[in-house]
Structure formats: C-alpha cells, structure tokens
Short mmCIF file of C-alpha atoms in Angstrom, two decimals:
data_model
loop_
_atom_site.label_atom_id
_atom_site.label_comp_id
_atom_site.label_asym_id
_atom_site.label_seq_id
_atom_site.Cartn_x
_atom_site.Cartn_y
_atom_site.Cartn_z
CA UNK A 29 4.76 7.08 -3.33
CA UNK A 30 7.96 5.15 -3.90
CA UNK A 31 9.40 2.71 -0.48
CA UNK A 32 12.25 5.23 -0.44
CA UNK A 33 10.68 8.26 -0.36
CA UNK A 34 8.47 6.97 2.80
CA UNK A 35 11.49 5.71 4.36
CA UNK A 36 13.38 8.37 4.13
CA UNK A 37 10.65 10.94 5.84
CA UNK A 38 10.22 8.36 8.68
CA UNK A 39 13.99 8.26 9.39
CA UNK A 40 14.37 12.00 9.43
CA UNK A 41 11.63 12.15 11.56
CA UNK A 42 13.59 10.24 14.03
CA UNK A 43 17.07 12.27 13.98
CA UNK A 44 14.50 15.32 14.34
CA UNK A 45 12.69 14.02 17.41
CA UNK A 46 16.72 13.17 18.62
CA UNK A 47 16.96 17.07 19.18
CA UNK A 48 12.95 18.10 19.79
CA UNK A 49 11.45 16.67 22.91
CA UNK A 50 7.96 15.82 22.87
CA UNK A 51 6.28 18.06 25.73
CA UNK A 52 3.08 17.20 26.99
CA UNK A 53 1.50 20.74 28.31
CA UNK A 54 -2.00 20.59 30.42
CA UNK A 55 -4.69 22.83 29.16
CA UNK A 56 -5.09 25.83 30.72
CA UNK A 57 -8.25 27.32 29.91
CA UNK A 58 -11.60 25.63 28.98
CA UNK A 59 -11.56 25.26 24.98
CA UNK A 60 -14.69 27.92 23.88
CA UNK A 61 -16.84 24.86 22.02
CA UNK A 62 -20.62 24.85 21.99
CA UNK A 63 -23.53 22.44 21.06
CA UNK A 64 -22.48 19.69 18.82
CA UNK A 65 -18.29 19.83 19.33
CA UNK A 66 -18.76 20.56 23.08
CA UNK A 67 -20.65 17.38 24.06
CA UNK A 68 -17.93 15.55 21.66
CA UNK A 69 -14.90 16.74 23.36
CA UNK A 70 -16.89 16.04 26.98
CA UNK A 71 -17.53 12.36 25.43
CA UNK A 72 -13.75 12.14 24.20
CA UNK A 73 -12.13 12.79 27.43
CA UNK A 74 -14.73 11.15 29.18
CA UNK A 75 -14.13 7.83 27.13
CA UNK A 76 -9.96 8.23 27.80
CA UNK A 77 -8.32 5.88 30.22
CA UNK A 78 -5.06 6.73 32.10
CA UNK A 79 -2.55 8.24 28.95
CA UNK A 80 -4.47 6.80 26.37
CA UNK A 81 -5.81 9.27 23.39
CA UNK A 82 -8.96 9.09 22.06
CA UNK A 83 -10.79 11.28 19.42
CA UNK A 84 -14.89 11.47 18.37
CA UNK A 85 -16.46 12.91 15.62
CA UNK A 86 -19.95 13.25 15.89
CA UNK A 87 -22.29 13.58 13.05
CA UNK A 88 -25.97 14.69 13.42
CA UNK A 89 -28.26 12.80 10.94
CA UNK A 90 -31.87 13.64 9.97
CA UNK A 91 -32.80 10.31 11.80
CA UNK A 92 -30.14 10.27 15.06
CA UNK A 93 -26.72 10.53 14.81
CA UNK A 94 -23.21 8.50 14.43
CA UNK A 95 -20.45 8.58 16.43
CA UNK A 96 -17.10 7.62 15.16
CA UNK A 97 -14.48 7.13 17.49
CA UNK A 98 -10.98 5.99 17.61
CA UNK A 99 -7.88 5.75 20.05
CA UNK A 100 -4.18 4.63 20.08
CA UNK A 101 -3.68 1.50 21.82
CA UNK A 102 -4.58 -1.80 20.60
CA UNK A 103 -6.86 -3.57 23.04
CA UNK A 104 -9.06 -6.41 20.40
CA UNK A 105 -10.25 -8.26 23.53
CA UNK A 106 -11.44 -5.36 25.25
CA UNK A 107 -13.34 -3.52 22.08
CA UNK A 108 -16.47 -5.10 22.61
CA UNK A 109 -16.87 -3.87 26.42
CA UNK A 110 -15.48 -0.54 25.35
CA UNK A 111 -18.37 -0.05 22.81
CA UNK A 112 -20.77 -1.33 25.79
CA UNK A 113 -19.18 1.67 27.62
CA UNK A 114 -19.82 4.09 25.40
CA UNK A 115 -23.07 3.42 24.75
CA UNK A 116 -23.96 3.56 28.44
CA UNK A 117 -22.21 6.84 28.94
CA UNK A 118 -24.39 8.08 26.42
CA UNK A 119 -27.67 7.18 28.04
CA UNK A 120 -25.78 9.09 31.26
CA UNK A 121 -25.04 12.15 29.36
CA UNK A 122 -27.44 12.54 26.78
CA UNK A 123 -29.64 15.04 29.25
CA UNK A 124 -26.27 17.62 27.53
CA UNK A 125 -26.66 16.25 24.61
CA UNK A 126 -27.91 18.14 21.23
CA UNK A 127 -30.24 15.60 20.27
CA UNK A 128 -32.18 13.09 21.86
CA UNK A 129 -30.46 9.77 22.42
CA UNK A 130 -33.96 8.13 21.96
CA UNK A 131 -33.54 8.52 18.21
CA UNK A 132 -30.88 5.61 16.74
CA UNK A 133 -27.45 6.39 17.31
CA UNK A 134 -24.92 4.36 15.40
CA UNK A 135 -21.49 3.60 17.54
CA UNK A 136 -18.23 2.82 15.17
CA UNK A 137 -15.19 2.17 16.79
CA UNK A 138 -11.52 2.23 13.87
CA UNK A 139 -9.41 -0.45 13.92
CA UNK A 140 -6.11 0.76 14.97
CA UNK A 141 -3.02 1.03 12.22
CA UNK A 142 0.16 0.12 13.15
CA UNK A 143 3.02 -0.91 11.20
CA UNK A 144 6.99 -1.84 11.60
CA UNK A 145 8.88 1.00 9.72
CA UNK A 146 12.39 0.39 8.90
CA UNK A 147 14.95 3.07 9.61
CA UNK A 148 17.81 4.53 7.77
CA UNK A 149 20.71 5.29 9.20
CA UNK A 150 21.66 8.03 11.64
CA UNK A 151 25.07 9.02 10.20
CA UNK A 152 23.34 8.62 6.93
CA UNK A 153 20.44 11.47 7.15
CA UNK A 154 23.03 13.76 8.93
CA UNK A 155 25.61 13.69 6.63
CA UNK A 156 23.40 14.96 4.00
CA UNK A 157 22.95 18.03 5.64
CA UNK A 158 26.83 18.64 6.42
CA UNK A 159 29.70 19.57 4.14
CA UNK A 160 32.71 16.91 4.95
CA UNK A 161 33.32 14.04 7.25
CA UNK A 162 35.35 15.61 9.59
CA UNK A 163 32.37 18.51 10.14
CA UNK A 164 30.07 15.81 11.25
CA UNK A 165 32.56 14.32 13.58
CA UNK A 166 32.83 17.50 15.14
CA UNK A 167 28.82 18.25 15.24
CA UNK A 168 28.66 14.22 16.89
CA UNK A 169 31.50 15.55 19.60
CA UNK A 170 28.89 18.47 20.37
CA UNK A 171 26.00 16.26 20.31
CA UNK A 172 26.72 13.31 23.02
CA UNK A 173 27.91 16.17 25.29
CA UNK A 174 24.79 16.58 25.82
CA UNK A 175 23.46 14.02 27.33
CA UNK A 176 19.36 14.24 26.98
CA UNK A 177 20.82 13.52 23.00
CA UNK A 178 22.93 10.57 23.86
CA UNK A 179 19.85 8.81 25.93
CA UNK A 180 17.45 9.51 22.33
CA UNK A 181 20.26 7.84 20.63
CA UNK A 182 20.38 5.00 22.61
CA UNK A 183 16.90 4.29 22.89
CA UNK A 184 16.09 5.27 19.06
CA UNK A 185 19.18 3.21 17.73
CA UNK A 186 20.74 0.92 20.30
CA UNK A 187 23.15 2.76 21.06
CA UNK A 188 25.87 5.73 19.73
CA UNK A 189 28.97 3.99 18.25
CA UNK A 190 28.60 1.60 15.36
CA UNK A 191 24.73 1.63 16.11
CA UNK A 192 24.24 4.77 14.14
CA UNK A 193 25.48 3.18 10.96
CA UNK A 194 23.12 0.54 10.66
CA UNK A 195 19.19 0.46 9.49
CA UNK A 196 16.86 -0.03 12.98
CA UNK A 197 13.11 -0.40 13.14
CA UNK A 198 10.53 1.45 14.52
CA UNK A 199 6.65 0.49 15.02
CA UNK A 200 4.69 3.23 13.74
CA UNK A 201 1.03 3.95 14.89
CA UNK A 202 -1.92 6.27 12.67
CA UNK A 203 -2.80 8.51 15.70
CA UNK A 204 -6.18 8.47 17.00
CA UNK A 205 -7.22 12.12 15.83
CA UNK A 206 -5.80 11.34 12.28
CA UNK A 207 -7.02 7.91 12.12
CA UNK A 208 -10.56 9.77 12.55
CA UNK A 209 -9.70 12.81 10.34
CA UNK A 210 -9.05 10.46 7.30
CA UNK A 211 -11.89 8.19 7.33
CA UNK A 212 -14.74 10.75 7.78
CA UNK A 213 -12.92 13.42 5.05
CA UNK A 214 -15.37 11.43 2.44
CA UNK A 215 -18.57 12.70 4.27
CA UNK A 216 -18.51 15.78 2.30
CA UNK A 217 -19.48 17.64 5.14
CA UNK A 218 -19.10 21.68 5.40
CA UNK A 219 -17.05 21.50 8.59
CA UNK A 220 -15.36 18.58 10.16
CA UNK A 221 -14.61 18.77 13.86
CA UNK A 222 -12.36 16.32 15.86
CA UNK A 223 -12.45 15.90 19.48
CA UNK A 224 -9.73 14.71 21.22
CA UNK A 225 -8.70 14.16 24.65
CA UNK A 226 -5.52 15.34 24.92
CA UNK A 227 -3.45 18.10 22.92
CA UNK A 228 -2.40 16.99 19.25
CA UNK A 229 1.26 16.65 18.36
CA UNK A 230 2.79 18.48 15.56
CA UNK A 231 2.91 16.84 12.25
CA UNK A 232 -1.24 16.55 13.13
CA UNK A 233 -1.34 20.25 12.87
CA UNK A 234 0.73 20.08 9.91
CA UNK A 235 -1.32 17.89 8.20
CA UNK A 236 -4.82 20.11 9.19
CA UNK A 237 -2.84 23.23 7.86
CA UNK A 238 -2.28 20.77 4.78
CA UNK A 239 -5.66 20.20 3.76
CA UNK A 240 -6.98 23.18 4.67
CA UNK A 241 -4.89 25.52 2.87
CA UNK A 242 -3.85 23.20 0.02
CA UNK A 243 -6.86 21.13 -0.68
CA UNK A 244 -9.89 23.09 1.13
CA UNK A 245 -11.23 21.00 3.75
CA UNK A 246 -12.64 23.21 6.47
CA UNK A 247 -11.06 21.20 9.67
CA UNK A 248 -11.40 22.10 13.16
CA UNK A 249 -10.39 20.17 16.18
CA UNK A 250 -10.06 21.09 20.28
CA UNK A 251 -6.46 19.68 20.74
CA UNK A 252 -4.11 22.24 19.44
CA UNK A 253 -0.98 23.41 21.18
CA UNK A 254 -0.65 27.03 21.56
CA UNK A 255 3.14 27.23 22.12
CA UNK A 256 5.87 24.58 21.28
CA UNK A 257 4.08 21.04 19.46
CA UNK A 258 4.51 17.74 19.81
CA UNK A 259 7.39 15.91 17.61
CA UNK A 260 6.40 11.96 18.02
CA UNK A 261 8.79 9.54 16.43
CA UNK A 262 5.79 7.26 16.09
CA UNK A 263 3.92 9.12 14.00
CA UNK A 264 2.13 6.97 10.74
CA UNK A 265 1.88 8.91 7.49
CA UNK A 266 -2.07 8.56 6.62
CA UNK A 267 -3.36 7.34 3.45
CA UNK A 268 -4.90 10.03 2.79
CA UNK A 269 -2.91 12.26 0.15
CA UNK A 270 0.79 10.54 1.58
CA UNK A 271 2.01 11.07 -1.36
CA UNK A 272 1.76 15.04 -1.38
CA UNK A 273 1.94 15.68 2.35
CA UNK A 274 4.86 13.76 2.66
CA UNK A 275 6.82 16.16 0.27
CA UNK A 276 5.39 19.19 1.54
CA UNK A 277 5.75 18.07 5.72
CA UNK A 278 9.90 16.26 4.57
CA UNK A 279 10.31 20.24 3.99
CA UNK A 280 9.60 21.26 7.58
CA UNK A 281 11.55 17.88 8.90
CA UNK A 282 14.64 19.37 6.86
CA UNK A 283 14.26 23.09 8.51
CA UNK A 284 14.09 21.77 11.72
CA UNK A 285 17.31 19.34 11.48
CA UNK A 286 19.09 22.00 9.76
CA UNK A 287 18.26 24.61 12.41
CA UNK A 288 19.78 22.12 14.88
CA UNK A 289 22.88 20.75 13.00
CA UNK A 290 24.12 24.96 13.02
CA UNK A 291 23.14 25.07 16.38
CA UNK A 292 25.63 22.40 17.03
CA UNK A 293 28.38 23.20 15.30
CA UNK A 294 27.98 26.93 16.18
CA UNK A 295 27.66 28.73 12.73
CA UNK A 296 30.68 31.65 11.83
CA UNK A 297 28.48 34.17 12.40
CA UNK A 298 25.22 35.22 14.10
CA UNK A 299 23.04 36.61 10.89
CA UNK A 300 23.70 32.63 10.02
CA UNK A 301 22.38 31.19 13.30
CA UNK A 302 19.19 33.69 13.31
CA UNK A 303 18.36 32.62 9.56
CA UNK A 304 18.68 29.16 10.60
CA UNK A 305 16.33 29.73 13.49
CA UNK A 306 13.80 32.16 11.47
CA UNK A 307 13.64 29.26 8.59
CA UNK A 308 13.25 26.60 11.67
CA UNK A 309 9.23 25.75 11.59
CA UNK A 310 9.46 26.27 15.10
CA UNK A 311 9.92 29.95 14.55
CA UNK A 312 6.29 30.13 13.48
CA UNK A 313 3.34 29.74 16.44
CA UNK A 314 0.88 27.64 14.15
CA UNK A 315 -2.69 28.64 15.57
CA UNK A 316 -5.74 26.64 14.15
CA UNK A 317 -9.06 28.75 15.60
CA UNK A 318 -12.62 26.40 15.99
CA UNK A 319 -14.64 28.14 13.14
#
C-alpha cells in the first residue's frame, strides 16, 4: 500500500474522532464464556494494571499449552517481572484452569508497535467532502461553536486558526487485542478467541467483521461494545491484509465524516439528513456473538 494511501486513512481518522468521542462503557453483565476462553479473559483482566489493556490467547497443546499475551504500554524494563507475574498467577489459578499447569506451559509476551504517523491537514480532508470554500467556512463557524470540537482541535492540531492548514504528527500504537489477533491468525486454528480486559474500540470490530466475512477466519473475542464503539485516534493499521482493510474500513471513515459535515451545516431538507444518518456506520449496532 502506497505512503499516501496510509496517510490519508490515518488523517481522516483524526477529523472523524474530532466529532466521535471515544466512550469508555463498564460491562454490565458477566460475558457467557466457558472452559478454555473463560479462564483467559479471568487471566486478562487479572494481568491489567490501572487503565492499561491487555489481551491473551490461550492455546491448548497435546503436551501443555501457550499463552500469548500482549498489552498497550511500553514498559522494556519492567517485561521481565511482568512475565515472572504471570507465571505465578498461573500456579495461583490453575486449580480453574482447563488443564493442568504441571504440564509445560510456554509464556510469550509481543513487543509493542508504535510508530510516529504524519498528519494531513484538517482543512485539507474536509474540503474534500464540501462543495466551495465559502460552505466550509460556514460548516468551521458551526463547528468551534461547539466547544467539546474546538478542545479536539486544539489538542489534535495545536490549535484552530492557521494550525489546521499545516501537516501535524501523531504516535500511533497496534492495540493490544489486534497486536494478538495478527500474530496468532497463522496457527490455522478452527476458532481464534481473544481475551481482553477491557471493551474493544471500533475499527477492532471492524477489522474482526473484516476477516470474518471477507476472508473466513472464525474470530471471537469478550470485549465487544454493545451500543456506541470506540473511535481512537491512535489506532495502528496491522500488517495483516493493510492493504485491503484499509480501503474497505477508509469507506466507513468517509460515512461517518460525511454524516457529520450535513449535520453541521444543516442539510435543505430532512430526507437528506436521515440518509446521511442511515448511511452513517453508526446507524448499524455491529454485534459479534462468542461461537
């Protein structure tokens, strides 16, 4: 996938997350997991410290079992104690586990990815979407009256004058569940289940509709949202098939701006402002059930 193709899906990402807040929503019912995915989503919330995330896949071998685990922040100097504290919540837990922790039980911890993405203009993705200059003066008047807006665009961009004409930066991070996902989709297992220890954003649930409709993987994990997702500005585009999600999730990024530009500049009519909101991805209640 070409540089400009990448950057442009990371910028739009950002104007998105300008109008979609990121709401973190506490779970409200115990997830119905058994054997196997229960004891890894007890070991993944377990093994998370204040708001860090951290996902486990567990894999059941004919000789013990490995556990893959990885998380968001970047801690080098504190990996090696973190491993020790797996291991010994193990020997604590195993009386719930599905196999006997006697048997060898290989411990991998990812390396985090992170990366510095540049980012294109504001006035430069939002244009694209409007008619004329003067129409996206008018939709910025609309916008900084709000001011929830005006705070995203001072903290995404510096700040809202001049600031939104010029390319910014923005460190982007492979989240934990993902970073799992991706490195144990070459298993060739029948069923891959993530455990994570808090609810999965968006573009994560994207990405499991992704390959599960589009290239077959049977995916399950215990994090999903059952209302209104996640939009993170951070989010990393995986290695995994970039090339092909990032067309098919730059789609969705372009509904949801779109939705939001008419909302601003308050459409002619109201059949426009429903089609806008029925074409918005936000419209539709993704719901991934644990097979």
């Amino acid at each position: 996938m070409g540089i400009a193709e990448e950057n442009e899906f990371y910028s739009k990402l950002c104007v998105a997350r300008i109008f979609r807040d990121a709401v973190e929503e506490k779970r409200e019912k115990e997830i119905n997991l058994s054997g196997v995915d229960k004891f890894s989503y007890n070991l993944a919330t377990i093994l998370a410290r204040d708001r860090e995330v951290v996902a486990v896949n567990l894999r059941a071998l004919s000789d013990g079992c490995e556990i893959s685990i990885a998380k968001n922040s970047v801690r080098p100097d504190k990996d090696r104690e973190y491993v020790e504290k797996i291991k010994e919540t193990l020997k604590n837990v195993s009386k719930d586990a599905p196999m006997s922790f006697k048997q060898a039980c290989d411990v991998k911890l990812l390396n985090p990815d992170v990366v510095i993405q540049p980012i294109l203009p504001w006035n430069g993705i939002v244009k694209k979407f409007l008619d004329h200059e003067k129409e996206y003066e008018g939709f910025m008047e609309e916008c900084l009256k709000d001011p929830t807006i005006g705070r995203r665009l001072k903290r995404m961009y510096g700040g809202v004058d001049a600031e939104l004409n010029c390319v910014s930066s923005n460190e982007m991070y492979l989240h934990a569940e993902l970073n799992l996902l991706t490195s144990v989709m070459n298993h060739e297992e029948k069923r891959i289940f993530i455990a994570v220890s808090k609810k999965c954003c968006y573009l994560f649930e994207l990405y499991i509709r992704y390959v599960q409709e589009i290239k077959g993987y049977n995916v399950a994990f215990s994090g999903s949202h059952k209302s209104l997702k996640k939009l993170c500005s951070r989010w990393k585009l995986p290695d995994t098939f970039k090339k092909e999600f990032t067309s098919y999730a730059q789609l969705e990024l372009d509904r949801i701006i779109e939705y939001e530009i008419k909302w601003c500049t308050k459409p002619d009519s109201e059949s426009e402002c429903i089609e806008a909101y029925l074409n918005s991805p936000f419209y539709h209640n993704f719901k991934f059930k644990i097979r």
